[in-house]
Amino acid sequence: MANLVNSFSIKARDFAKAGENSLQIQSLLKSIGFEPELIRRISICAYEAEMNAVMHGGDGELLVTVDPKNIVLEVSDDGPGIKDVKLALREGYSTATPEHREMGFGAGMGLPNINKNADSLAIDSSDGRGTRLRIKFKVGDG
Amino acid sequence: MIYVAEFGQLPIEFCAKCARNALRCIFFFELSALSFELFRFIRVRNRRVNDIKTKALSLKDIKDLLRAELIVGEDKLDIPVKAGTASDLMSDMLTGQNSNVVLLTGLCNVQVIRTSVIAGVAAVVLVRGKQPTEEIITQAREHGLPLLSTSFTMFTSCGRLFNKGLMGVEEKVSTLHHSR
Ligand SMILES: Nc1ncnc2c1ncn2[C@@H]1O[C@H](COP(=O)(O)OP(=O)(O)O)[C@@H](O)[C@H]1O
Ligand SMILES: [Mg+2]
């Protein structure tokens, strides 16, 4: 089976559209017919990562690759990057603004939640160099 | 002088000199009877708490209990809602199992709809009479997510549903039985 690759673009601070890509990914995965629990985990990760790019990051891309064994989300943005990735992964750590909080975000649970739901997570980021998340999920026992 | 105190079937006699002892005995008897009553009361109370039928309500039940206005989801009034959750924190909605639950929220923006769809929420109720914008309604309709609005506060809304047996998300799903 050939790999299925889908790309979506993310626009920084576009709160009116924020999260739409992840909803499309969710319905794409549903239409392929993956297990609901796997879809739930992937959708949550995509959504948290997309919201982070919109809120804290910059313009970017959300790439989904589906192969028989894995589903991989690659979320990248050209924003300010994360100074201290280890710190950002801590529950409760957040640099969110009051505006983000008003929308119901900024509790500092996004990255920890991605980490919890993914089979593997790699974060490539540093100050001023943008952010790139590689979130991997195994399909079945794969 | 002879004091006689009846302890159930057993008559026990005390001489006058032991009057104080007898009184003490009666006092302890009363005390043990009281604690027995207390135990029985607690037992009955516990049984009552355990006897509350945890059950799934239909969306129609929820609409009626909250005297809510149904804004989106006319076609979904018969869906079962297995549990309830209340939050203004969308990140919290994405942790834990929130699929097929009703979300009560004081937040009124499009992210509520998107987060609910991602989390697999069965329906959203806006509390304190919040009215959604056209954009929110369009989003909800697009994703087939029932949307209601109630004048009750968050606390009262939760209480009214809980009272009818709708449990929180931490309740084991296996103990639930569907009402329809
Ligand atoms: N794409 C990103 N670009 C820049 N900073 C980010 C990005 N993603 C996360 N961060 C930083 O990591 C912190 C923690 O992120 P997260 O756990 O999702 O919590 P929250 O989004 O609620 O603040 C953010 O507050 C922000 O400082
Ligand atoms: Mg976040």
CSV table of C-alpha atoms and ligand atoms in Angstrom, one decimal:
chain,number,residue,atom,x,y,z
A,1,MET,CA,0.0,0.0,0.0
A,2,ALA,CA,1.4,3.4,-1.0
A,3,ASN,CA,1.7,5.9,1.8
A,4,LEU,CA,-1.0,8.5,2.1
A,5,VAL,CA,0.3,12.0,2.6
A,6,ASN,CA,-1.9,15.0,3.4
A,7,SER,CA,-0.7,18.5,4.0
A,8,PHE,CA,-2.5,21.3,5.7
A,9,SER,CA,-1.3,24.9,6.2
A,10,ILE,CA,-1.4,26.7,9.5
A,11,LYS,CA,-1.7,30.4,9.9
A,12,ALA,CA,-0.4,32.1,13.0
A,13,ARG,CA,-3.0,33.9,15.2
A,14,ASP,CA,-5.9,32.9,13.0
A,15,PHE,CA,-8.1,32.0,15.8
A,16,ALA,CA,-11.2,31.9,13.6
A,17,LYS,CA,-9.8,28.9,11.7
A,18,ALA,CA,-7.6,27.4,14.5
A,19,GLY,CA,-8.2,23.7,14.8
A,20,GLU,CA,-10.0,23.3,11.5
A,21,ASN,CA,-7.1,21.2,10.1
A,22,SER,CA,-7.2,18.8,12.9
A,23,LEU,CA,-10.9,18.3,12.4
A,24,GLN,CA,-10.3,17.5,8.8
A,25,ILE,CA,-7.6,15.0,9.8
A,26,GLN,CA,-10.1,13.4,12.2
A,27,SER,CA,-12.7,12.9,9.5
A,28,LEU,CA,-10.0,11.6,7.1
A,29,LEU,CA,-9.0,9.0,9.6
A,30,LYS,CA,-12.6,8.1,10.3
A,31,SER,CA,-13.3,7.6,6.6
A,32,ILE,CA,-10.3,5.3,6.4
A,33,GLY,CA,-11.8,3.3,9.3
A,34,PHE,CA,-9.2,3.3,12.0
A,35,GLU,CA,-10.1,2.3,15.5
A,36,PRO,CA,-12.0,5.1,17.4
A,37,GLU,CA,-9.5,5.1,20.3
A,38,LEU,CA,-6.6,5.5,17.9
A,39,ILE,CA,-8.4,8.3,16.1
A,40,ARG,CA,-9.2,10.0,19.4
A,41,ARG,CA,-5.5,10.0,20.4
A,42,ILE,CA,-4.3,11.3,17.0
A,43,SER,CA,-7.0,14.0,16.8
A,44,ILE,CA,-6.1,15.3,20.3
A,45,CYS,CA,-2.4,15.5,19.4
A,46,ALA,CA,-3.1,17.2,16.1
A,47,TYR,CA,-5.4,19.7,17.7
A,48,GLU,CA,-3.1,20.6,20.6
A,49,ALA,CA,-0.1,20.9,18.2
A,50,GLU,CA,-2.1,23.0,15.8
A,51,MET,CA,-3.4,25.3,18.5
A,52,ASN,CA,0.2,25.7,19.8
A,53,ALA,CA,1.4,26.8,16.4
A,54,VAL,CA,-1.4,29.3,16.1
A,55,MET,CA,-1.1,30.6,19.6
A,56,HIS,CA,2.6,30.5,20.3
A,57,GLY,CA,4.3,29.7,17.0
A,58,GLY,CA,4.1,31.0,13.5
A,59,ASP,CA,2.8,30.1,10.0
A,60,GLY,CA,3.4,26.5,9.3
A,61,GLU,CA,2.3,23.1,8.1
A,62,LEU,CA,0.6,20.1,9.4
A,63,LEU,CA,1.6,16.9,7.6
A,64,VAL,CA,-0.1,13.5,8.0
A,65,THR,CA,1.5,10.4,6.7
A,66,VAL,CA,-0.4,7.1,6.9
A,67,ASP,CA,1.3,3.9,6.1
A,68,PRO,CA,0.2,0.3,7.0
A,69,LYS,CA,2.2,0.4,10.3
A,70,ASN,CA,2.3,4.0,11.4
A,71,ILE,CA,0.5,7.3,11.3
A,72,VAL,CA,2.8,10.2,11.7
A,73,LEU,CA,1.9,13.8,12.3
A,74,GLU,CA,4.5,16.5,11.5
A,75,VAL,CA,3.7,19.9,12.8
A,76,SER,CA,6.1,22.7,12.0
A,77,ASP,CA,6.0,26.4,12.3
A,78,ASP,CA,8.4,29.3,11.7
A,79,GLY,CA,7.6,31.0,14.9
A,80,PRO,CA,9.9,32.1,17.8
A,81,GLY,CA,10.6,28.5,18.8
A,82,ILE,CA,10.7,27.0,22.3
A,83,LYS,CA,13.6,28.1,24.5
A,84,ASP,CA,13.5,25.2,26.9
A,85,VAL,CA,11.8,22.2,25.5
A,86,LYS,CA,12.1,20.2,28.7
A,87,LEU,CA,10.4,22.9,30.7
A,88,ALA,CA,7.7,23.3,28.0
A,89,LEU,CA,6.9,19.6,28.4
A,90,ARG,CA,6.1,20.1,32.1
A,91,GLU,CA,2.5,20.0,33.1
A,92,GLY,CA,1.3,23.5,33.9
A,93,TYR,CA,4.1,25.4,32.2
A,94,SER,CA,2.7,28.0,29.9
A,95,THR,CA,3.5,31.4,28.4
A,96,ALA,CA,-0.1,31.8,27.2
A,97,THR,CA,-1.6,35.3,27.2
A,98,PRO,CA,-4.9,36.3,28.8
A,99,GLU,CA,-6.4,36.2,25.3
A,100,HIS,CA,-5.4,32.5,25.0
A,101,ARG,CA,-6.9,31.8,28.4
A,102,GLU,CA,-10.2,33.4,27.5
A,103,MET,CA,-10.5,30.9,24.7
A,104,GLY,CA,-10.1,28.1,27.1
A,105,PHE,CA,-6.4,27.3,26.5
A,106,GLY,CA,-3.1,28.1,28.2
A,107,ALA,CA,-3.3,25.6,31.0
A,108,GLY,CA,0.1,24.2,30.1
A,109,MET,CA,-1.3,20.8,29.4
A,110,GLY,CA,-0.9,20.6,25.6
A,111,LEU,CA,2.6,19.3,25.2
A,112,PRO,CA,2.3,16.9,28.1
A,113,ASN,CA,-1.0,15.6,26.7
A,114,ILE,CA,0.6,15.1,23.3
A,115,ASN,CA,3.4,13.2,24.9
A,116,LYS,CA,0.9,11.0,26.8
A,117,ASN,CA,-1.2,10.2,23.7
A,118,ALA,CA,1.6,9.6,21.2
A,119,ASP,CA,3.6,6.4,20.8
A,120,SER,CA,6.6,8.6,20.3
A,121,LEU,CA,7.2,12.4,20.3
A,122,ALA,CA,10.2,14.3,19.0
A,123,ILE,CA,10.4,18.1,19.4
A,124,ASP,CA,13.0,20.0,17.4
A,125,SER,CA,13.1,23.6,18.4
A,126,SER,CA,15.3,26.3,19.8
A,127,ASP,CA,15.1,30.0,20.4
A,128,GLY,CA,14.4,31.8,17.1
A,129,ARG,CA,14.5,28.7,14.9
A,130,GLY,CA,10.8,27.7,14.8
A,131,THR,CA,9.3,24.5,16.1
A,132,ARG,CA,8.9,21.0,14.6
A,133,LEU,CA,6.9,18.2,16.3
A,134,ARG,CA,7.1,14.7,15.0
A,135,ILE,CA,4.3,12.7,16.6
A,136,LYS,CA,4.1,9.0,15.8
A,137,PHE,CA,1.4,6.4,16.4
A,138,LYS,CA,1.5,2.7,15.8
A,139,VAL,CA,-1.4,1.1,13.9
A,140,GLY,CA,-2.7,-2.1,15.4
A,141,ASP,CA,0.2,-4.0,17.1
A,142,GLY,CA,2.5,-2.6,14.4
B,1,MET,CA,-34.2,-0.3,98.3
B,2,ILE,CA,-33.8,-2.3,95.2
B,3,TYR,CA,-33.3,-1.0,91.7
B,4,VAL,CA,-34.3,-3.2,88.8
B,5,ALA,CA,-33.0,-2.4,85.3
B,6,GLU,CA,-34.2,-4.5,82.5
B,7,PHE,CA,-31.6,-5.3,79.9
B,8,GLY,CA,-33.6,-6.9,77.2
B,9,GLN,CA,-34.8,-10.2,78.7
B,10,LEU,CA,-32.4,-10.1,81.6
B,11,PRO,CA,-33.6,-8.5,84.8
B,12,ILE,CA,-30.5,-7.4,86.8
B,13,GLU,CA,-30.8,-6.4,90.4
B,14,PHE,CA,-28.7,-3.9,92.2
B,15,CYS,CA,-28.7,-2.9,95.8
B,16,ALA,CA,-29.3,0.6,96.8
B,17,LYS,CA,-25.6,1.1,97.4
B,18,CYS,CA,-25.0,0.3,93.8
B,19,ALA,CA,-27.5,2.8,92.5
B,20,ARG,CA,-24.8,4.8,90.9
B,21,ASN,CA,-23.5,1.7,89.1
B,22,ALA,CA,-27.0,0.9,87.9
B,23,LEU,CA,-27.4,4.4,86.5
B,24,ARG,CA,-24.1,4.0,84.8
B,25,CYS,CA,-25.2,0.7,83.3
B,26,ILE,CA,-28.4,2.3,82.0
B,27,PHE,CA,-26.4,5.1,80.6
B,28,PHE,CA,-24.1,2.7,78.7
B,29,PHE,CA,-27.1,0.7,77.6
B,30,GLU,CA,-28.6,3.9,76.2
B,31,LEU,CA,-25.3,4.7,74.6
B,32,SER,CA,-25.0,1.4,72.9
B,33,ALA,CA,-28.6,1.5,71.7
B,34,LEU,CA,-27.9,5.0,70.3
B,35,SER,CA,-24.8,3.9,68.5
B,36,PHE,CA,-26.7,0.9,67.1
B,37,GLU,CA,-29.3,3.3,65.7
B,38,LEU,CA,-26.5,5.4,64.3
B,39,PHE,CA,-25.0,2.4,62.5
B,40,ARG,CA,-28.3,1.4,61.1
B,41,PHE,CA,-28.9,4.9,59.9
B,42,ILE,CA,-25.5,5.1,58.2
B,43,ARG,CA,-26.1,1.7,56.7
B,44,VAL,CA,-29.5,2.8,55.3
B,45,ARG,CA,-27.9,6.0,54.1
B,46,ASN,CA,-25.1,4.2,52.3
B,47,ARG,CA,-27.5,1.8,50.7
B,48,ARG,CA,-29.5,4.8,49.4
B,49,VAL,CA,-26.4,6.4,48.0
B,50,ASN,CA,-25.4,3.1,46.3
B,51,ASP,CA,-29.0,2.7,45.1
B,52,ILE,CA,-29.0,5.9,43.0
B,53,LYS,CA,-29.5,4.5,39.5
B,54,THR,CA,-26.6,5.6,37.4
B,55,LYS,CA,-27.9,5.8,34.0
B,56,ALA,CA,-27.5,7.4,30.6
B,57,LEU,CA,-30.1,10.1,29.9
B,58,SER,CA,-31.3,11.0,26.5
B,59,LEU,CA,-30.6,14.4,25.0
B,60,LYS,CA,-34.3,15.0,25.4
B,61,ASP,CA,-34.1,14.2,29.1
B,62,ILE,CA,-31.3,16.7,29.5
B,63,LYS,CA,-33.1,19.4,27.5
B,64,ASP,CA,-36.1,19.0,29.7
B,65,LEU,CA,-34.2,18.8,33.0
B,66,LEU,CA,-32.3,22.0,32.2
B,67,ARG,CA,-35.4,23.6,30.6
B,68,ALA,CA,-32.9,24.3,27.8
B,69,GLU,CA,-33.4,25.8,24.4
B,70,LEU,CA,-32.2,23.4,21.7
B,71,ILE,CA,-30.3,25.4,19.1
B,72,VAL,CA,-28.8,22.6,17.0
B,73,GLY,CA,-29.7,18.9,17.1
B,74,GLU,CA,-33.4,18.5,16.5
B,75,ASP,CA,-32.7,15.2,14.9
B,76,LYS,CA,-30.6,13.9,17.8
B,77,LEU,CA,-32.9,14.2,20.8
B,78,ASP,CA,-33.0,10.4,21.3
B,79,ILE,CA,-29.2,9.9,21.5
B,80,PRO,CA,-28.0,8.4,24.9
B,81,VAL,CA,-25.6,10.6,26.9
B,82,LYS,CA,-23.5,8.3,29.1
B,83,ALA,CA,-22.1,10.9,31.5
B,84,GLY,CA,-21.6,14.6,32.1
B,85,THR,CA,-18.7,17.0,32.5
B,86,ALA,CA,-18.4,20.7,33.2
B,87,SER,CA,-15.5,22.8,32.2
B,88,ASP,CA,-14.4,26.2,30.9
B,89,LEU,CA,-10.9,24.8,30.2
B,90,MET,CA,-10.7,23.3,26.7
B,91,SER,CA,-7.3,21.7,27.3
B,92,ASP,CA,-9.0,19.8,30.2
B,93,MET,CA,-11.6,18.5,27.7
B,94,LEU,CA,-8.8,16.8,25.8
B,95,THR,CA,-7.4,14.9,28.7
B,96,GLY,CA,-9.4,11.8,29.9
B,97,GLN,CA,-12.3,10.1,28.3
B,98,ASN,CA,-15.0,12.5,27.2
B,99,SER,CA,-16.5,10.7,24.4
B,100,ASN,CA,-20.3,10.6,24.4
B,101,VAL,CA,-20.6,12.9,27.4
B,102,VAL,CA,-22.5,16.1,27.7
B,103,LEU,CA,-20.3,19.2,28.2
B,104,LEU,CA,-21.7,22.0,30.3
B,105,THR,CA,-19.7,25.2,29.8
B,106,GLY,CA,-19.7,28.9,30.5
B,107,LEU,CA,-17.4,29.4,27.5
B,108,CYS,CA,-19.0,30.6,24.3
B,109,ASN,CA,-16.7,30.5,21.3
B,110,VAL,CA,-15.9,28.4,18.2
B,111,GLN,CA,-13.1,26.6,20.1
B,112,VAL,CA,-15.8,25.0,22.3
B,113,ILE,CA,-17.3,23.4,19.3
B,114,ARG,CA,-14.0,22.3,17.7
B,115,THR,CA,-12.7,20.9,21.0
B,116,SER,CA,-15.9,19.0,21.6
B,117,VAL,CA,-15.8,17.4,18.2
B,118,ILE,CA,-12.1,16.4,18.7
B,119,ALA,CA,-13.0,15.0,22.1
B,120,GLY,CA,-16.1,13.2,20.8
B,121,VAL,CA,-18.5,15.0,23.1
B,122,ALA,CA,-22.1,14.1,22.6
B,123,ALA,CA,-23.7,17.5,23.1
B,124,VAL,CA,-22.8,21.0,24.4
B,125,VAL,CA,-24.9,23.0,26.9
B,126,LEU,CA,-24.1,26.7,27.3
B,127,VAL,CA,-25.0,27.7,30.9
B,128,ARG,CA,-26.2,31.0,32.4
B,129,GLY,CA,-28.3,31.6,29.2
B,130,LYS,CA,-25.3,32.3,27.0
B,131,GLN,CA,-26.3,32.7,23.4
B,132,PRO,CA,-24.0,31.4,20.6
B,133,THR,CA,-23.0,33.5,17.7
B,134,GLU,CA,-24.0,32.6,14.1
B,135,GLU,CA,-20.5,31.3,13.5
B,136,ILE,CA,-20.7,28.9,16.5
B,137,ILE,CA,-24.1,27.6,15.4
B,138,THR,CA,-22.9,27.1,11.8
B,139,GLN,CA,-19.9,25.1,13.2
B,140,ALA,CA,-22.0,23.0,15.4
B,141,ARG,CA,-24.4,22.2,12.6
B,142,GLU,CA,-21.6,21.4,10.2
B,143,HIS,CA,-20.2,18.8,12.7
B,144,GLY,CA,-23.6,17.5,13.7
B,145,LEU,CA,-22.9,18.5,17.3
B,146,PRO,CA,-26.1,19.2,19.4
B,147,LEU,CA,-26.0,22.6,21.0
B,148,LEU,CA,-28.2,23.8,23.9
B,149,SER,CA,-28.6,26.9,26.1
B,150,THR,CA,-29.9,26.9,29.6
B,151,SER,CA,-30.6,29.8,32.0
B,152,PHE,CA,-29.5,27.7,35.0
B,153,THR,CA,-26.0,28.4,36.4
B,154,MET,CA,-23.3,25.8,36.0
B,155,PHE,CA,-23.8,24.5,39.6
B,156,THR,CA,-27.5,24.1,39.3
B,157,SER,CA,-27.3,22.5,35.8
B,158,CYS,CA,-24.8,19.9,37.1
B,159,GLY,CA,-26.9,19.2,40.2
B,160,ARG,CA,-30.1,18.8,38.2
B,161,LEU,CA,-28.5,16.2,35.9
B,162,PHE,CA,-26.6,14.4,38.7
B,163,ASN,CA,-29.8,14.1,40.7
B,164,LYS,CA,-31.3,12.1,37.9
B,165,GLY,CA,-28.5,9.7,37.8
B,166,LEU,CA,-26.1,11.2,35.2
B,167,MET,CA,-22.6,10.5,36.5
B,168,GLY,CA,-19.3,12.2,36.0
B,169,VAL,CA,-16.7,10.9,33.6
B,170,GLU,CA,-14.7,9.1,36.4
B,171,GLU,CA,-17.6,6.7,36.9
B,172,LYS,CA,-16.9,3.2,35.5
B,173,VAL,CA,-18.8,2.8,32.2
B,174,SER,CA,-19.5,-0.8,33.1
B,175,THR,CA,-21.8,0.2,35.9
B,176,LEU,CA,-24.0,2.3,33.6
B,177,HIS,CA,-27.1,0.9,32.0
B,178,HIS,CA,-28.8,2.7,29.2
B,179,SER,CA,-32.2,4.0,29.8
B,180,ARG,CA,-33.3,3.4,26.2
C,1,LIG,N1,4.8,25.9,18.4
C,1,LIG,C1,5.3,26.6,19.5
C,1,LIG,N2,6.0,27.7,19.3
C,1,LIG,C2,6.5,28.4,20.3
C,1,LIG,N3,6.3,28.0,21.6
C,1,LIG,C3,5.6,26.9,21.9
C,1,LIG,C4,5.0,26.2,20.8
C,1,LIG,N4,4.4,25.1,21.4
C,1,LIG,C5,4.5,25.3,22.7
C,1,LIG,N5,5.2,26.3,23.0
C,1,LIG,C6,5.6,26.8,24.4
C,1,LIG,O1,5.4,25.7,25.3
C,1,LIG,C7,4.5,26.1,26.3
C,1,LIG,C8,3.7,24.9,26.7
C,1,LIG,O2,2.8,24.5,25.7
C,1,LIG,P1,1.5,23.6,26.1
C,1,LIG,O3,2.0,22.5,27.0
C,1,LIG,O4,0.8,23.3,24.9
C,1,LIG,O5,0.7,24.7,27.0
C,1,LIG,P2,-0.1,25.9,26.6
C,1,LIG,O6,-0.3,25.9,25.1
C,1,LIG,O7,-1.4,25.8,27.3
C,1,LIG,O8,0.7,27.1,27.0
C,1,LIG,C9,3.7,27.2,25.7
C,1,LIG,O9,3.1,28.1,26.6
C,1,LIG,C10,4.8,27.9,24.8
C,1,LIG,O10,5.6,28.8,25.7
C,2,MG,MG,-0.9,24.3,24.1
